[in-house]
PDB file of C-alpha atoms in Angstrom:
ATOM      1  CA  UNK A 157      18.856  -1.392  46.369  1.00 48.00           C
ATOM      2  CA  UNK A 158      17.072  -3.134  43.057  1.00 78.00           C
ATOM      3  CA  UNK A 159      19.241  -5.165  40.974  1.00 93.00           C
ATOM      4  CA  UNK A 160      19.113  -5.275  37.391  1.00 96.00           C
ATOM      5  CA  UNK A 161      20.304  -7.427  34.696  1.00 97.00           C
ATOM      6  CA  UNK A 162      20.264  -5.423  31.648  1.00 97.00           C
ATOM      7  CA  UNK A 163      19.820  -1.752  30.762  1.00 97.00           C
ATOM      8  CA  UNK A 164      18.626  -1.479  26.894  1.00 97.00           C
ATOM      9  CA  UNK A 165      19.278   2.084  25.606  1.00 97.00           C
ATOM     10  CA  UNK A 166      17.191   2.483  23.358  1.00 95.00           C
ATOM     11  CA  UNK A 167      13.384   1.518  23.021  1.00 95.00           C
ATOM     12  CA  UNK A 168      12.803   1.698  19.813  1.00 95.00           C
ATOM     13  CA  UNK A 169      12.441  -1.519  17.181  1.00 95.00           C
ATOM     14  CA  UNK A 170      15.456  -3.032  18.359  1.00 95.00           C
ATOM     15  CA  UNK A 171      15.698  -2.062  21.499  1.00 96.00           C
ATOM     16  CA  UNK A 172      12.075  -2.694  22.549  1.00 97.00           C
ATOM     17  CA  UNK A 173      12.253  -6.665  21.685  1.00 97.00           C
ATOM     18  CA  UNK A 174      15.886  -6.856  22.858  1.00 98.00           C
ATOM     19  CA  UNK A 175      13.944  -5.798  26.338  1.00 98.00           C
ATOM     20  CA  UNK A 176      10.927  -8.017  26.038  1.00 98.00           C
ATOM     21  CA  UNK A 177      12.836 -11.141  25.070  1.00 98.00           C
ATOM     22  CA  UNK A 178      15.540 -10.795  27.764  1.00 98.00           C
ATOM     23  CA  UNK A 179      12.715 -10.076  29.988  1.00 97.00           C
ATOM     24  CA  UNK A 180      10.587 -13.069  28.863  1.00 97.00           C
ATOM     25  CA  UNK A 181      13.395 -15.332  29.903  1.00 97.00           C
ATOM     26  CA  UNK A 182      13.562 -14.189  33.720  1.00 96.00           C
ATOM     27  CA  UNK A 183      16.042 -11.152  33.338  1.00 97.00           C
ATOM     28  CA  UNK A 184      15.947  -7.947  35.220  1.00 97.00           C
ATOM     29  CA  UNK A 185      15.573  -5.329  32.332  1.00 97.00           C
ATOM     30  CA  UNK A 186      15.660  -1.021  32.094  1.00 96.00           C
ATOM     31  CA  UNK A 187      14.739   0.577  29.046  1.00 96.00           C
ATOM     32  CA  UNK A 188      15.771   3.879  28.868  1.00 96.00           C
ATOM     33  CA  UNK A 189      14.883   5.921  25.573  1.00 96.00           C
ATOM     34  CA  UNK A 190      15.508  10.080  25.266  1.00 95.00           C
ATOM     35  CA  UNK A 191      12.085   9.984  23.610  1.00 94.00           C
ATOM     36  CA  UNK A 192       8.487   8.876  24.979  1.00 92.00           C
ATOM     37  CA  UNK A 193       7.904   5.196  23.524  1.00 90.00           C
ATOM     38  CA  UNK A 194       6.811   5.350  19.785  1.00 91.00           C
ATOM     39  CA  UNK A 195       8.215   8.461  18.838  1.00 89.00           C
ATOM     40  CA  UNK A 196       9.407  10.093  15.454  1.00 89.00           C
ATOM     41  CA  UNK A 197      12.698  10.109  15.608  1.00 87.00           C
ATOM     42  CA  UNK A 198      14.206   6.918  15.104  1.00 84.00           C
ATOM     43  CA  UNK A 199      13.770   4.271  12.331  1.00 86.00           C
ATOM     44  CA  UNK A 200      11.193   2.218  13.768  1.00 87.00           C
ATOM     45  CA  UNK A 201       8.300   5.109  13.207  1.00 89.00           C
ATOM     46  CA  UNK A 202       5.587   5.294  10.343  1.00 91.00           C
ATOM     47  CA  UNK A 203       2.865   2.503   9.732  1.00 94.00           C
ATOM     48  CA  UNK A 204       4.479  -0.173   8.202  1.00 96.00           C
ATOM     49  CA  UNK A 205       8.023  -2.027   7.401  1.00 96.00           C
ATOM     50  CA  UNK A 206       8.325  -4.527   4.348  1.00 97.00           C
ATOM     51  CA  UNK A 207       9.018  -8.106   5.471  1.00 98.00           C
ATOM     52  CA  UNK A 208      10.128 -11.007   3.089  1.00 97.00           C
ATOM     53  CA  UNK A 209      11.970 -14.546   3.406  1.00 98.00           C
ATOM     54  CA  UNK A 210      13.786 -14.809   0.204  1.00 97.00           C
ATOM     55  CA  UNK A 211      16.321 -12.754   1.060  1.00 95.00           C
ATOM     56  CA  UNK A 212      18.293 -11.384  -1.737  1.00 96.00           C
ATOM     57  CA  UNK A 213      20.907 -10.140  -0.133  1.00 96.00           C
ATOM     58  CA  UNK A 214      22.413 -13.790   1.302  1.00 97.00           C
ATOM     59  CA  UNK A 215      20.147 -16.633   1.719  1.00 97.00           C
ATOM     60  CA  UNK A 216      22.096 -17.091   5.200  1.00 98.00           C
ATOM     61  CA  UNK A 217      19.331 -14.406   6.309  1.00 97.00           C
ATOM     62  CA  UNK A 218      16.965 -17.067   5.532  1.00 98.00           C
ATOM     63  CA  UNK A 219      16.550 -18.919   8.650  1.00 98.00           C
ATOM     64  CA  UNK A 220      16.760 -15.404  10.456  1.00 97.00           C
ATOM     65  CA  UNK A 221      13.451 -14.482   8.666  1.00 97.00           C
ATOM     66  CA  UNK A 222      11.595 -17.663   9.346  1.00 97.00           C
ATOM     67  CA  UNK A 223      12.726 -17.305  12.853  1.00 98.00           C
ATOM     68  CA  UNK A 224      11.400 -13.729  12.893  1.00 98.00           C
ATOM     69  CA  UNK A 225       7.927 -14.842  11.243  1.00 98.00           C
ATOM     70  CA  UNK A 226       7.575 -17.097  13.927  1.00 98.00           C
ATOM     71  CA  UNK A 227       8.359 -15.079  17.001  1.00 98.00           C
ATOM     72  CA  UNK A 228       5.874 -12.085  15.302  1.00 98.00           C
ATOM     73  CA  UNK A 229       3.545 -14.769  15.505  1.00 98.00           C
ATOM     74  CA  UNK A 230       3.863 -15.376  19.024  1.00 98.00           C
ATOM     75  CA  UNK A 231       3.546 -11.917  19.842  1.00 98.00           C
ATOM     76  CA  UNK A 232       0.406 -11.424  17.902  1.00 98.00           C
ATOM     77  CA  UNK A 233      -0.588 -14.126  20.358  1.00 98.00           C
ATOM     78  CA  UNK A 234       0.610 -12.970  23.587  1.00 97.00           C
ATOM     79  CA  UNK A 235      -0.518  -9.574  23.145  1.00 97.00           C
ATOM     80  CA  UNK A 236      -4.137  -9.413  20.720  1.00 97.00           C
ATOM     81  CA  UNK A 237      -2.573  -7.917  18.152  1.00 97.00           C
ATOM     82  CA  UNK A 238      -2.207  -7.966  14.216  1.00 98.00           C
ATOM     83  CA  UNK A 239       1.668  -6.916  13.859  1.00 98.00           C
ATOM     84  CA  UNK A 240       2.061  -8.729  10.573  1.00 98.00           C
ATOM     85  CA  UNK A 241       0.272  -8.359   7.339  1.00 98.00           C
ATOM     86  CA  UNK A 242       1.266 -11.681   4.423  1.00 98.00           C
ATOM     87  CA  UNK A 243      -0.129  -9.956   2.029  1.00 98.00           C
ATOM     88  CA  UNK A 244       2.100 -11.226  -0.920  1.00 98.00           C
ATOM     89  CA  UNK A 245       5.487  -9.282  -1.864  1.00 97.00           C
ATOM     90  CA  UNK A 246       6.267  -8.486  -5.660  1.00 98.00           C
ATOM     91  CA  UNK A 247      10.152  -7.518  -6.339  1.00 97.00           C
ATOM     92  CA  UNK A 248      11.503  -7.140  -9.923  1.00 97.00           C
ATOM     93  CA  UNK A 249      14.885  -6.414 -12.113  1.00 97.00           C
ATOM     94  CA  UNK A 250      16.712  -7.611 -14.931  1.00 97.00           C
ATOM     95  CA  UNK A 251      16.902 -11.700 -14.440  1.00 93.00           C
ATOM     96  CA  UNK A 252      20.686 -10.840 -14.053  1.00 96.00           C
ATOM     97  CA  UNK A 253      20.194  -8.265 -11.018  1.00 97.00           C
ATOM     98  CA  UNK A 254      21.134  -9.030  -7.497  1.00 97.00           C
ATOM     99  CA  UNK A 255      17.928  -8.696  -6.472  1.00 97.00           C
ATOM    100  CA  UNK A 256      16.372 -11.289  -8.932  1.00 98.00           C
ATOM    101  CA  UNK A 257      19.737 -13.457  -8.722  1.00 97.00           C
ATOM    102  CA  UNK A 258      19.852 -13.352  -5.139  1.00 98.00           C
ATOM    103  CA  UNK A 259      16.037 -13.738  -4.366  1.00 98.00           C
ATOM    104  CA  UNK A 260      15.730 -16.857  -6.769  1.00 98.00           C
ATOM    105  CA  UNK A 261      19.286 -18.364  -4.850  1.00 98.00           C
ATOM    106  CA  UNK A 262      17.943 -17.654  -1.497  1.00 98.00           C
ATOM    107  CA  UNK A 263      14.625 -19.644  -1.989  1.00 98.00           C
ATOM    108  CA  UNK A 264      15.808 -22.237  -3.939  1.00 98.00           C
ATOM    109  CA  UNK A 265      18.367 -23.383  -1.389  1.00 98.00           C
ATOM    110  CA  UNK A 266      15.469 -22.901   1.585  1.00 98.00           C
ATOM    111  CA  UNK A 267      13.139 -24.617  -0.673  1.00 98.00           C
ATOM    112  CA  UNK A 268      10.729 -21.349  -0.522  1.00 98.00           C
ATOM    113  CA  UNK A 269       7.692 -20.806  -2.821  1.00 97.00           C
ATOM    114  CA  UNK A 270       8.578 -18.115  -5.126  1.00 97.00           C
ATOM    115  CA  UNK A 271       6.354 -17.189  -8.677  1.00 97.00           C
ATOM    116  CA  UNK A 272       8.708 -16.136 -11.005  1.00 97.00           C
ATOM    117  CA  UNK A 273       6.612 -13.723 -13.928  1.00 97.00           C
ATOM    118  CA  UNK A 274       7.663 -11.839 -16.830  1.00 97.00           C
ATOM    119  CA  UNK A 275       7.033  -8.699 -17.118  1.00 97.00           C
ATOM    120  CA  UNK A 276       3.973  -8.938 -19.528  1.00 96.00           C
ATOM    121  CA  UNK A 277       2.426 -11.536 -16.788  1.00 97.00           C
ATOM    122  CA  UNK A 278       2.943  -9.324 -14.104  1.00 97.00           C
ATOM    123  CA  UNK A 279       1.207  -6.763 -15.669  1.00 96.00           C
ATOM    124  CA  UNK A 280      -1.553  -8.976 -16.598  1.00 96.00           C
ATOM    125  CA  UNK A 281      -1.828  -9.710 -12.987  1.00 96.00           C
ATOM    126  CA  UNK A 282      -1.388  -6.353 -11.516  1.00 96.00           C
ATOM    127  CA  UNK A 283      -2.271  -3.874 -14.408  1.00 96.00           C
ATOM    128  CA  UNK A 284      -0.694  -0.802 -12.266  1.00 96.00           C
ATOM    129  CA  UNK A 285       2.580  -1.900 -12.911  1.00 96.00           C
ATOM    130  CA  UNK A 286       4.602  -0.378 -15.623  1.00 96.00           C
ATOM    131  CA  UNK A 287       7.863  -2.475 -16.146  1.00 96.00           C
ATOM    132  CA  UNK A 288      10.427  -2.777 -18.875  1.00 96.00           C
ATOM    133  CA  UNK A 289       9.805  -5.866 -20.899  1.00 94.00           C
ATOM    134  CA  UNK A 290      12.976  -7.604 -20.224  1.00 95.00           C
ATOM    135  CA  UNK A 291      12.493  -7.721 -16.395  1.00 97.00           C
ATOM    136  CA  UNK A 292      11.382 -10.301 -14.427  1.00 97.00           C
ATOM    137  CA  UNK A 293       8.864 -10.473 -11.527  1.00 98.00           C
ATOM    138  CA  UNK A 294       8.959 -12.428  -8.272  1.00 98.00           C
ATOM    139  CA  UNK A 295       5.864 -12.943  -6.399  1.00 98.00           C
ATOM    140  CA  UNK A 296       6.283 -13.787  -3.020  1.00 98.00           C
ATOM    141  CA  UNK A 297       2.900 -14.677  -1.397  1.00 98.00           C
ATOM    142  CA  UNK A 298       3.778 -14.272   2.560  1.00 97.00           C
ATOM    143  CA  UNK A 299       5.942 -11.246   2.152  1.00 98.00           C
ATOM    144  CA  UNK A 300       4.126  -8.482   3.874  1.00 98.00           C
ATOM    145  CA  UNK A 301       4.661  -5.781   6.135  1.00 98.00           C
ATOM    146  CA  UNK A 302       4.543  -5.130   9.653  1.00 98.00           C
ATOM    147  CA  UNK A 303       2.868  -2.298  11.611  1.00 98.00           C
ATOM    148  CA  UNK A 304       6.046  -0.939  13.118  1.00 97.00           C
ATOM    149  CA  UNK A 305       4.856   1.603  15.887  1.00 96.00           C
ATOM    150  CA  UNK A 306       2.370  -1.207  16.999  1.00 97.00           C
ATOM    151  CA  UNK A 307       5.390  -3.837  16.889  1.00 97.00           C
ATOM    152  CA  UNK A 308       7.316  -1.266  19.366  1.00 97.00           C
ATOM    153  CA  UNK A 309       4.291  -0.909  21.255  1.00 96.00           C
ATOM    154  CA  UNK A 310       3.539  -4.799  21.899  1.00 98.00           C
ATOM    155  CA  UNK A 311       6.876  -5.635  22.525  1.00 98.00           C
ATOM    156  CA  UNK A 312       6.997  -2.747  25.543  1.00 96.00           C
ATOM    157  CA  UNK A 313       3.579  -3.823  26.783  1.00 95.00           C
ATOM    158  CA  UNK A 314       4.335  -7.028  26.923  1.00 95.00           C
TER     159      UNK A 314
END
């Protein structure tokens, strides 16, 4: 009879790396998903997923994120493949929203590079933009995205 170690139900964003990583570290590991790998109907389909450090929502997520950079990078590696794209992150509000507020908190205490813009220099920079004149603009140059379906896929190849 074969032994396992861990059933992951589930093989979707989460539960494809939850597999891979368990497995990468010696452990017996089922994945069992109602739906053929990379399907449509869960929230780990479509091409891409944003990706940023300076968390706005609690800079606790901080070191999460960097963590997360660094293991994408190692799959990239392991794998062949490019799963993530820095290809800079712009996020705006009112300098008294949550988003700008927490953003600004989250890389100051992490000591993370963060271009803060006014609106008329962010639409300098990137004339598509059409913001209200009292907002602000952060720039974060290694936000990104990730290719999502090709994240699920590396992490079951691998």
């Amino acid at each position: 009879m074969s032994h396992l170690d861990v059933i992951v139900v589930g093989t979707g964003g989460i539960g494809s790396a939850a597999a891979f990583h368990l497995a990468s570290r010696g452990r017996r590991v089922l994945g069992l998903d109602r739906f053929p790998p990379v399907h449509d109907r869960g929230s780990s389909h479509g091409q891409t997923r944003l990706i940023r450090k300076a968390y706005f929502e609690h800079p606790d997520y901080v070191p999460l994120l960097e963590r997360a950079y660094s293991l994408w990078r190692e799959l990239e590696r392991l794998t062949g493949r490019t799963l993530l794209v820095e290809s800079g992150l712009v996020m705006a509000g009112t300098a008294q929203s949550s988003l700008v507020e927490g953003a600004v908190r989250a890389a100051a205490i992490h000591g993370l590079q963060l271009d803060r813009l006014s609106a008329d220099e962010a639409v300098r920079r990137w004339p598509a933009l059409d913001l209200p004149e009292d907002w602000q603009v952060l720039y974060e140059a290694c936000g990104g995205y990730l290719f999502v379906e090709e994240c699920v896929r590396a992490h079951l190849d691998a």
